[in-house]
């Protein structure tokens, strides 16, 4: 019970609603009862003052108190207000007494079960005087509960109050049920979609219309995840096909050549052995690239960091790789602010990053083109840019070039021997060094790869 979010939300809403209704009902009940009692006290005081005024007025007219002017009033106040009197003259003689009515009302209350008429004795003694002369006294008795009319009023009010509370509870339950169901409907749809996704149904997509903003954000993230999984699934299938093709070609060549050697069709000349070795090395290169990607994406990749002067490091790299540019007829330039730009990095991994980017620039830059390597020093970062005037990257492919196995122009990559994981390795290694990589490119105008690494001064300040 209460295992689902819907039931738990419903229970929570009901607890809040019931608590609110009960507290509100109690507050109204106590407030009305107190106000009603205050009203009764004020009214009874007015009635007693009225009785005093009548008795004093009778004395002024007749020179004595006879009680004739208050006969009906005694009965009326006893029945409606619960006030009973004993009237004495100045000599202490009892002139009128309505307290006997209390006994009759008490017997009627016990028989009918309505109201309470118990008293605890006289509640007030009011002296009567005319022009400062004492003329008697008025002893007031008041019942300890409400008379019948007052009890009927309170009973009717409480009945209406509890009926209203019951209606509020029913409405609260319905609203809580509908509201909790509405809140969890998006989650239920999301759960069903996740199960579909678990069953490899990548065509599932949700709409967040009519749901809260937080639910819409969650659904949007889910849809983005589905699109990403769709893209990854497509890339996986494309990679499987590409890898099969890449492996099939050298394997078929090796098989035919080895069979030719075995059957004596070919003589094992140095040239033919070199060709066979080249196909074998092509297979080795494919396997190595796969191993490098798996290693680079390992979150526990061991890095042997040391302080590296980037100007000195890149100068050596330029001297090492320049002959390749001269051989292809591509201009290669290096720009640097000089010494003073140092980072903590794994020298071998950094060399792997730079060789990959520079080789890519050389690979896709035609003869008479230009490749520029630029080193910059910023406040807390060292920035390396590899810029070329090659074929560039299409706008469609640009967001995906760091994804594993992604290749925009497959025929071009086959001609250059790649399988689409070189830039994935680069990004993984850059991230492992707490750095960033971004690319800017326009088709036909070249590309710019910009690396940013925390500088030595940044580390020291930390």
Coordinates of C-alpha atoms in Angstrom, one line a residue:
X1 CA 0.0 0.0 0.0
X2 CA 1.2 3.5 -0.8
X3 CA 4.0 2.2 -2.9
X4 CA 3.2 4.3 -6.0
X5 CA 3.9 8.0 -6.3
X6 CA 0.2 8.6 -7.0
X7 CA -0.9 7.0 -3.8
X8 CA 1.7 8.8 -1.7
X9 CA 0.9 12.2 -3.2
X10 CA -2.8 11.5 -2.7
X11 CA -2.1 10.6 1.0
X12 CA 0.0 13.7 1.5
X13 CA -2.6 16.0 -0.1
X14 CA -5.3 14.3 2.0
X15 CA -3.3 14.8 5.2
X16 CA -2.8 18.4 4.5
X17 CA -6.4 19.0 3.4
X18 CA -7.9 17.1 6.4
X19 CA -5.6 18.9 8.8
X20 CA -6.6 22.2 7.3
X21 CA -10.3 21.5 7.5
X22 CA -10.1 20.2 11.0
X23 CA -8.0 23.1 12.3
X24 CA -10.3 25.6 10.5
X25 CA -13.4 23.9 11.9
X26 CA -12.0 24.0 15.4
X27 CA -11.0 27.6 15.1
X28 CA -14.4 28.7 13.8
X29 CA -16.2 26.6 16.5
X30 CA -14.1 28.1 19.3
X31 CA -14.3 31.6 17.9
X32 CA -18.1 31.5 17.4
X33 CA -18.6 30.0 20.9
X34 CA -16.5 32.7 22.5
X35 CA -18.2 35.5 20.5
X36 CA -21.6 34.0 21.3
X37 CA -20.8 33.9 25.0
X38 CA -19.6 37.5 24.9
X39 CA -22.7 38.5 23.2
X40 CA -24.8 36.7 25.8
X41 CA -22.9 38.4 28.6
X42 CA -23.5 41.8 27.1
X43 CA -27.1 41.1 26.4
X44 CA -27.7 39.8 30.0
X45 CA -26.1 42.9 31.4
X46 CA -28.3 45.1 29.3
X47 CA -31.4 43.1 30.6
X48 CA -30.3 43.5 34.2
X49 CA -29.8 47.3 33.7
X50 CA -33.2 47.4 32.1
X51 CA -34.7 45.7 35.2
X52 CA -33.0 48.2 37.5
X53 CA -34.3 51.2 35.5
X54 CA -37.9 49.9 35.6
X55 CA -37.8 49.2 39.3
X56 CA -36.3 52.7 40.1
X57 CA -38.8 54.3 37.7
X58 CA -41.7 52.5 39.5
X59 CA -40.5 53.9 42.8
X60 CA -40.3 57.4 41.4
X61 CA -43.9 57.2 40.2
X62 CA -45.5 55.4 43.1
X63 CA -43.1 56.0 46.0
X64 CA -42.6 52.3 46.5
X65 CA -41.7 49.1 44.6
X66 CA -44.6 46.8 44.0
X67 CA -43.2 44.6 41.2
X68 CA -46.3 45.0 39.1
X69 CA -44.3 46.7 36.2
X70 CA -41.9 43.8 35.9
X71 CA -44.2 40.8 36.2
X72 CA -44.2 39.8 32.5
X73 CA -40.5 40.8 32.2
X74 CA -39.4 38.4 34.9
X75 CA -41.0 35.5 33.0
X76 CA -39.6 36.7 29.6
X77 CA -36.0 37.1 30.8
X78 CA -36.2 33.7 32.6
X79 CA -37.3 31.9 29.5
X80 CA -35.2 33.7 26.9
X81 CA -32.1 34.9 28.8
X82 CA -31.8 32.5 31.7
X83 CA -32.0 35.4 34.2
X84 CA -33.9 35.0 37.4
X85 CA -34.4 37.6 40.2
X86 CA -35.3 38.2 43.8
X87 CA -36.4 41.7 44.6
X88 CA -36.2 43.2 48.1
X89 CA -37.3 46.6 49.5
X90 CA -35.2 48.7 51.7
X91 CA -36.4 46.8 54.8
X92 CA -35.3 43.5 53.3
X93 CA -38.8 42.2 52.5
X94 CA -39.0 39.9 49.5
X95 CA -41.3 41.6 46.9
X96 CA -40.9 39.3 43.9
X97 CA -39.2 36.0 43.2
X98 CA -38.8 34.3 39.8
X99 CA -36.2 31.7 40.9
X100 CA -38.9 29.1 41.2
X101 CA -39.0 29.1 37.4
X102 CA -35.4 27.6 37.5
X103 CA -36.7 24.5 39.2
X104 CA -39.4 24.1 36.6
X105 CA -37.0 24.7 33.7
X106 CA -34.5 22.2 35.3
X107 CA -37.1 19.5 35.3
X108 CA -38.1 20.2 31.7
X109 CA -34.4 20.2 30.7
X110 CA -33.9 16.8 32.2
X111 CA -37.0 15.5 30.6
X112 CA -36.2 17.0 27.1
X113 CA -32.4 16.7 27.3
X114 CA -32.0 20.2 26.1
X115 CA -29.8 22.9 27.7
X116 CA -28.5 23.1 31.3
X117 CA -30.1 25.1 34.1
X118 CA -27.8 24.4 37.0
X119 CA -26.8 27.4 39.1
X120 CA -24.2 28.0 41.7
X121 CA -26.0 30.6 43.7
X122 CA -26.6 34.3 43.2
X123 CA -24.4 35.7 40.5
X124 CA -24.9 39.4 41.3
X125 CA -26.5 41.7 43.9
X126 CA -27.5 45.1 42.5
X127 CA -28.5 47.9 45.0
X128 CA -31.5 50.0 44.0
X129 CA -31.4 53.7 44.8
X130 CA -33.2 56.9 43.8
X131 CA -31.4 60.2 44.2
X132 CA -28.9 58.5 46.5
X133 CA -31.6 57.0 48.7
X134 CA -31.5 53.1 49.0
X135 CA -34.9 51.7 48.1
X136 CA -34.0 48.0 48.0
X137 CA -31.8 45.5 46.1
X138 CA -32.0 43.2 43.1
X139 CA -30.4 39.7 43.5
X140 CA -29.7 38.1 40.1
X141 CA -29.5 34.3 39.4
X142 CA -28.2 33.0 36.2
X143 CA -28.3 29.5 34.8
X144 CA -24.9 27.8 34.3
X145 CA -25.7 26.8 30.7
X146 CA -27.8 28.0 27.7
X147 CA -31.5 28.1 27.6
X148 CA -33.4 26.2 25.0
X149 CA -33.5 28.8 22.3
X150 CA -29.7 29.5 22.7
X151 CA -29.0 25.7 22.7
X152 CA -31.1 25.3 19.5
X153 CA -29.1 28.1 17.8
X154 CA -25.7 26.6 18.7
X155 CA -26.8 23.1 17.7
X156 CA -28.0 24.4 14.3
X157 CA -24.8 26.3 13.8
X158 CA -22.6 23.3 14.7
X159 CA -24.6 21.1 12.5
X160 CA -24.1 23.5 9.5
X161 CA -20.4 23.8 10.4
X162 CA -19.8 20.1 10.4
X163 CA -21.8 19.6 7.3
X164 CA -19.6 22.2 5.6
X165 CA -16.5 20.5 6.9
X166 CA -17.7 17.2 5.5
X167 CA -18.3 18.7 2.1
X168 CA -14.9 20.3 2.1
X169 CA -13.3 17.0 2.9
X170 CA -15.1 15.3 0.0
X171 CA -14.1 18.1 -2.3
X172 CA -10.5 17.9 -1.0
X173 CA -10.4 14.2 -1.7
X174 CA -11.6 14.6 -5.2
X175 CA -9.2 17.5 -6.0
X176 CA -6.3 15.7 -4.3
X177 CA -7.0 12.6 -6.4
X178 CA -7.2 14.5 -9.6
X179 CA -4.2 16.7 -8.9
X180 CA -2.0 13.8 -7.8
X181 CA -3.1 11.8 -10.9
X182 CA -2.3 14.8 -13.1
X183 CA 1.2 15.2 -11.5
X184 CA 2.0 11.5 -12.0
X185 CA 0.6 11.1 -15.5
X186 CA 3.7 12.4 -17.1
X187 CA 5.9 10.1 -14.9
X188 CA 3.7 7.1 -15.9
X189 CA 4.1 8.0 -19.6
X190 CA 7.8 8.4 -19.1
X191 CA 8.0 5.0 -17.3
X192 CA 6.2 3.4 -20.2
X193 CA 8.5 5.1 -22.7
X194 CA 11.6 3.9 -20.7
X195 CA 10.3 0.4 -20.9
X196 CA 9.9 0.8 -24.7
X197 CA 13.4 2.1 -24.9
X198 CA 14.7 -0.8 -22.9
X199 CA 13.1 -3.0 -25.5
X200 CA 15.3 -1.3 -28.1
X201 CA 12.4 0.7 -29.5
X202 CA 14.2 4.0 -30.4
X203 CA 11.2 5.4 -32.2
X204 CA 9.5 6.4 -28.9
X205 CA 9.0 10.1 -28.3
X206 CA 7.0 12.0 -25.7
X207 CA 5.1 15.3 -25.7
X208 CA 5.1 17.5 -22.6
X209 CA 2.0 19.4 -23.4
X210 CA -0.2 20.2 -20.4
X211 CA 2.4 19.0 -17.9
X212 CA 4.3 21.2 -15.3
X213 CA 7.5 22.9 -16.5
X214 CA 9.8 20.5 -14.6
X215 CA 8.0 17.6 -16.2
X216 CA 8.4 19.2 -19.6
X217 CA 12.2 19.6 -19.0
X218 CA 12.4 16.0 -18.0
X219 CA 10.5 14.9 -21.1
X220 CA 12.7 17.1 -23.3
X221 CA 15.8 15.5 -21.8
X222 CA 14.4 12.0 -22.4
X223 CA 13.6 12.9 -26.1
X224 CA 17.2 14.2 -26.5
X225 CA 18.4 10.9 -25.0
X226 CA 16.3 8.9 -27.4
X227 CA 17.7 11.0 -30.3
X228 CA 21.3 10.5 -29.0
X229 CA 20.7 6.7 -28.7
X230 CA 19.2 6.7 -32.2
X231 CA 22.3 8.5 -33.5
X232 CA 24.6 6.2 -31.6
X233 CA 22.8 3.1 -32.9
X234 CA 23.1 4.4 -36.4
X235 CA 26.8 5.2 -35.9
X236 CA 27.3 1.7 -34.4
X237 CA 25.8 0.1 -37.5
X238 CA 27.7 2.3 -39.8
X239 CA 30.9 1.6 -37.9
X240 CA 30.3 -2.2 -38.0
X241 CA 29.9 -2.0 -41.8
X242 CA 32.9 0.3 -42.1
X243 CA 35.1 -1.9 -39.9
X244 CA 34.0 -5.0 -41.7
X245 CA 35.0 -3.3 -45.0
X246 CA 38.3 -2.0 -43.6
X247 CA 39.1 -5.5 -42.3
X248 CA 37.8 -7.4 -45.4
X249 CA 40.1 -5.6 -47.9
X250 CA 43.5 -6.2 -46.2
X251 CA 42.4 -9.7 -45.2
X252 CA 41.3 -10.6 -48.7
X253 CA 44.5 -9.2 -50.1
X254 CA 46.6 -11.1 -47.5
X255 CA 44.7 -14.3 -48.2
X256 CA 45.2 -14.1 -51.9
X257 CA 48.9 -13.2 -51.6
X258 CA 49.6 -16.0 -49.0
X259 CA 47.8 -18.5 -51.2
X260 CA 49.8 -17.3 -54.2
X261 CA 53.0 -17.8 -52.2
X262 CA 51.8 -21.2 -51.0
X263 CA 50.8 -22.5 -54.4
X264 CA 54.0 -21.2 -56.0
X265 CA 52.1 -18.7 -58.2
X266 CA 54.2 -15.9 -56.8
X267 CA 57.8 -15.7 -55.9
X268 CA 58.4 -14.2 -52.5
X269 CA 60.2 -11.2 -53.9
X270 CA 61.1 -8.2 -51.6
X271 CA 58.5 -6.0 -53.4
X272 CA 55.7 -8.6 -52.9
X273 CA 56.7 -9.2 -49.3
X274 CA 56.7 -5.5 -48.7
X275 CA 53.2 -5.2 -50.2
X276 CA 52.0 -8.1 -47.9
X277 CA 53.6 -6.4 -44.9
X278 CA 51.8 -3.2 -45.8
X279 CA 48.5 -4.9 -45.7
X280 CA 49.4 -6.5 -42.4
X281 CA 50.4 -3.2 -40.9
X282 CA 47.1 -1.7 -42.1
X283 CA 45.3 -4.3 -39.9
X284 CA 47.7 -3.6 -37.0
X285 CA 46.9 0.1 -37.4
X286 CA 43.1 -0.5 -37.2
X287 CA 43.5 -2.6 -34.0
X288 CA 45.8 0.0 -32.5
X289 CA 43.3 2.8 -33.1
X290 CA 40.6 0.7 -31.3
X291 CA 42.9 0.1 -28.4
X292 CA 43.9 3.7 -28.1
X293 CA 40.3 4.8 -28.0
X294 CA 39.4 2.4 -25.3
X295 CA 42.4 3.5 -23.3
X296 CA 41.7 7.2 -23.8
X297 CA 38.1 6.9 -22.7
X298 CA 39.1 5.1 -19.5
X299 CA 38.2 7.4 -16.6
X300 CA 41.2 6.0 -14.7
X301 CA 43.7 6.6 -17.5
X302 CA 47.1 6.9 -15.8
X303 CA 48.8 10.2 -16.7
X304 CA 52.5 10.7 -16.0
X305 CA 52.3 14.5 -15.7
X306 CA 55.3 16.7 -15.7
X307 CA 56.0 20.4 -16.3
X308 CA 56.2 21.0 -20.1
X309 CA 57.4 24.2 -21.7
X310 CA 55.0 24.3 -24.6
X311 CA 57.2 26.5 -26.8
X312 CA 60.1 24.1 -26.5
X313 CA 57.8 21.1 -26.9
X314 CA 56.0 22.5 -30.1
X315 CA 59.3 23.7 -31.6
X316 CA 60.6 20.1 -31.5
X317 CA 57.4 18.8 -32.9
X318 CA 57.5 21.3 -35.8
X319 CA 61.1 20.3 -36.6
X320 CA 60.1 16.6 -36.6
X321 CA 57.0 16.9 -38.8
X322 CA 58.0 19.7 -41.2
X323 CA 59.5 17.2 -43.8
X324 CA 56.1 15.7 -44.3
X325 CA 54.6 19.1 -45.2
X326 CA 57.5 19.8 -47.6
X327 CA 57.0 16.5 -49.3
X328 CA 53.3 17.3 -49.9
X329 CA 53.9 20.9 -50.8
X330 CA 51.9 22.4 -47.9
X331 CA 53.2 25.5 -46.1
X332 CA 53.6 25.0 -42.3
X333 CA 54.0 28.0 -39.9
X334 CA 54.5 28.1 -36.2
X335 CA 53.7 31.2 -34.1
X336 CA 54.6 31.5 -30.4
X337 CA 55.1 34.2 -27.7
X338 CA 58.3 32.4 -26.7
X339 CA 59.1 31.0 -23.3
X340 CA 56.9 31.2 -20.3
X341 CA 53.9 29.1 -21.4
X342 CA 54.0 25.9 -19.4
X343 CA 51.5 23.2 -18.4
X344 CA 51.3 20.0 -16.4
X345 CA 50.8 17.2 -18.9
X346 CA 51.7 13.7 -19.9
X347 CA 54.3 14.2 -22.6
X348 CA 53.4 11.1 -24.7
X349 CA 49.7 11.8 -24.5
X350 CA 50.2 15.5 -25.5
X351 CA 52.4 14.3 -28.4
X352 CA 49.6 12.0 -29.4
X353 CA 47.1 14.8 -29.4
X354 CA 49.2 17.2 -31.4
X355 CA 50.3 14.6 -33.9
X356 CA 46.7 13.6 -34.6
X357 CA 45.5 17.2 -35.1
X358 CA 48.5 18.2 -37.3
X359 CA 48.3 15.0 -39.3
X360 CA 44.6 15.7 -39.9
X361 CA 45.4 19.2 -41.0
X362 CA 48.0 17.9 -43.4
X363 CA 45.8 15.1 -44.6
X364 CA 42.9 17.4 -45.6
X365 CA 44.9 20.4 -46.9
X366 CA 45.7 20.2 -50.6
X367 CA 49.1 21.1 -52.0
X368 CA 50.0 24.8 -51.9
X369 CA 47.7 25.1 -48.9
X370 CA 48.7 26.4 -45.5
X371 CA 48.7 24.9 -42.0
X372 CA 49.5 27.2 -39.0
X373 CA 50.3 26.1 -35.4
X374 CA 49.7 28.9 -32.9
X375 CA 50.6 29.0 -29.2
X376 CA 49.0 31.7 -27.0
X377 CA 49.3 32.6 -23.3
X378 CA 46.1 33.7 -21.4
X379 CA 45.5 34.6 -17.8
X380 CA 45.1 31.1 -16.5
X381 CA 45.2 29.0 -19.6
X382 CA 47.6 28.0 -22.4
X383 CA 45.9 27.9 -25.8
X384 CA 47.1 25.9 -28.8
X385 CA 45.5 26.4 -32.2
X386 CA 45.9 24.2 -35.3
X387 CA 44.6 26.1 -38.4
X388 CA 44.5 24.9 -42.0
X389 CA 43.2 26.0 -45.4
X390 CA 41.9 22.6 -46.3
X391 CA 38.6 21.2 -47.4
X392 CA 36.8 22.2 -44.1
X393 CA 33.9 20.4 -42.4
X394 CA 30.3 20.7 -43.3
X395 CA 27.9 22.4 -41.0
X396 CA 25.9 19.2 -40.7
X397 CA 29.0 17.2 -39.6
X398 CA 30.5 19.8 -37.3
X399 CA 28.5 18.9 -34.1
X400 CA 29.4 15.2 -34.4
X401 CA 33.1 15.1 -35.3
X402 CA 34.2 14.2 -31.8
X403 CA 31.8 11.3 -31.6
X404 CA 33.4 7.9 -31.9
X405 CA 33.1 6.2 -35.4
X406 CA 31.5 9.3 -36.9
X407 CA 32.6 10.0 -40.5
X408 CA 31.0 12.6 -42.6
X409 CA 32.5 11.8 -46.0
X410 CA 33.1 8.1 -45.9
X411 CA 34.7 7.8 -49.3
X412 CA 37.2 10.5 -48.3
X413 CA 38.0 8.8 -45.0
X414 CA 38.6 5.5 -46.8
X415 CA 41.0 7.1 -49.2
X416 CA 42.9 8.6 -46.2
X417 CA 42.7 5.4 -44.2
X418 CA 40.7 6.5 -41.1
X419 CA 37.8 4.9 -39.4
X420 CA 36.5 7.9 -37.5
X421 CA 37.9 7.6 -34.0
X422 CA 41.0 9.8 -34.2
X423 CA 39.2 13.0 -33.0
X424 CA 37.4 10.9 -30.3
X425 CA 40.8 9.9 -28.9
X426 CA 42.0 13.5 -29.0
X427 CA 38.9 14.8 -27.1
X428 CA 39.2 12.0 -24.5
X429 CA 42.9 12.8 -23.9
X430 CA 42.2 16.6 -23.7
X431 CA 39.4 16.0 -21.1
X432 CA 41.7 13.7 -19.1
X433 CA 44.1 16.7 -18.9
X434 CA 41.2 18.9 -17.6
X435 CA 41.3 20.8 -20.8
X436 CA 38.8 21.8 -23.6
X437 CA 38.7 21.5 -27.3
X438 CA 36.6 23.3 -29.8
X439 CA 36.4 23.5 -33.6
X440 CA 35.4 26.1 -36.1
X441 CA 35.2 25.4 -39.8
X442 CA 33.7 26.4 -43.1
X443 CA 33.6 24.1 -46.1
X444 CA 36.2 25.0 -48.6
X445 CA 37.9 27.5 -46.3
X446 CA 39.6 25.2 -43.7
X447 CA 39.3 24.4 -40.1
X448 CA 40.5 25.6 -36.7
X449 CA 41.0 23.3 -33.7
X450 CA 41.6 25.2 -30.5
X451 CA 43.0 23.5 -27.4
X452 CA 42.9 25.0 -23.9
X453 CA 44.8 23.7 -20.9
X454 CA 45.2 25.0 -17.4
X455 CA 48.5 26.8 -17.2
X456 CA 51.2 26.3 -14.5
X457 CA 50.3 29.6 -12.9
X458 CA 46.7 28.5 -12.6
X459 CA 47.8 25.3 -10.8
X460 CA 50.1 27.2 -8.4
X461 CA 47.4 29.7 -7.5
X462 CA 45.2 26.8 -6.6

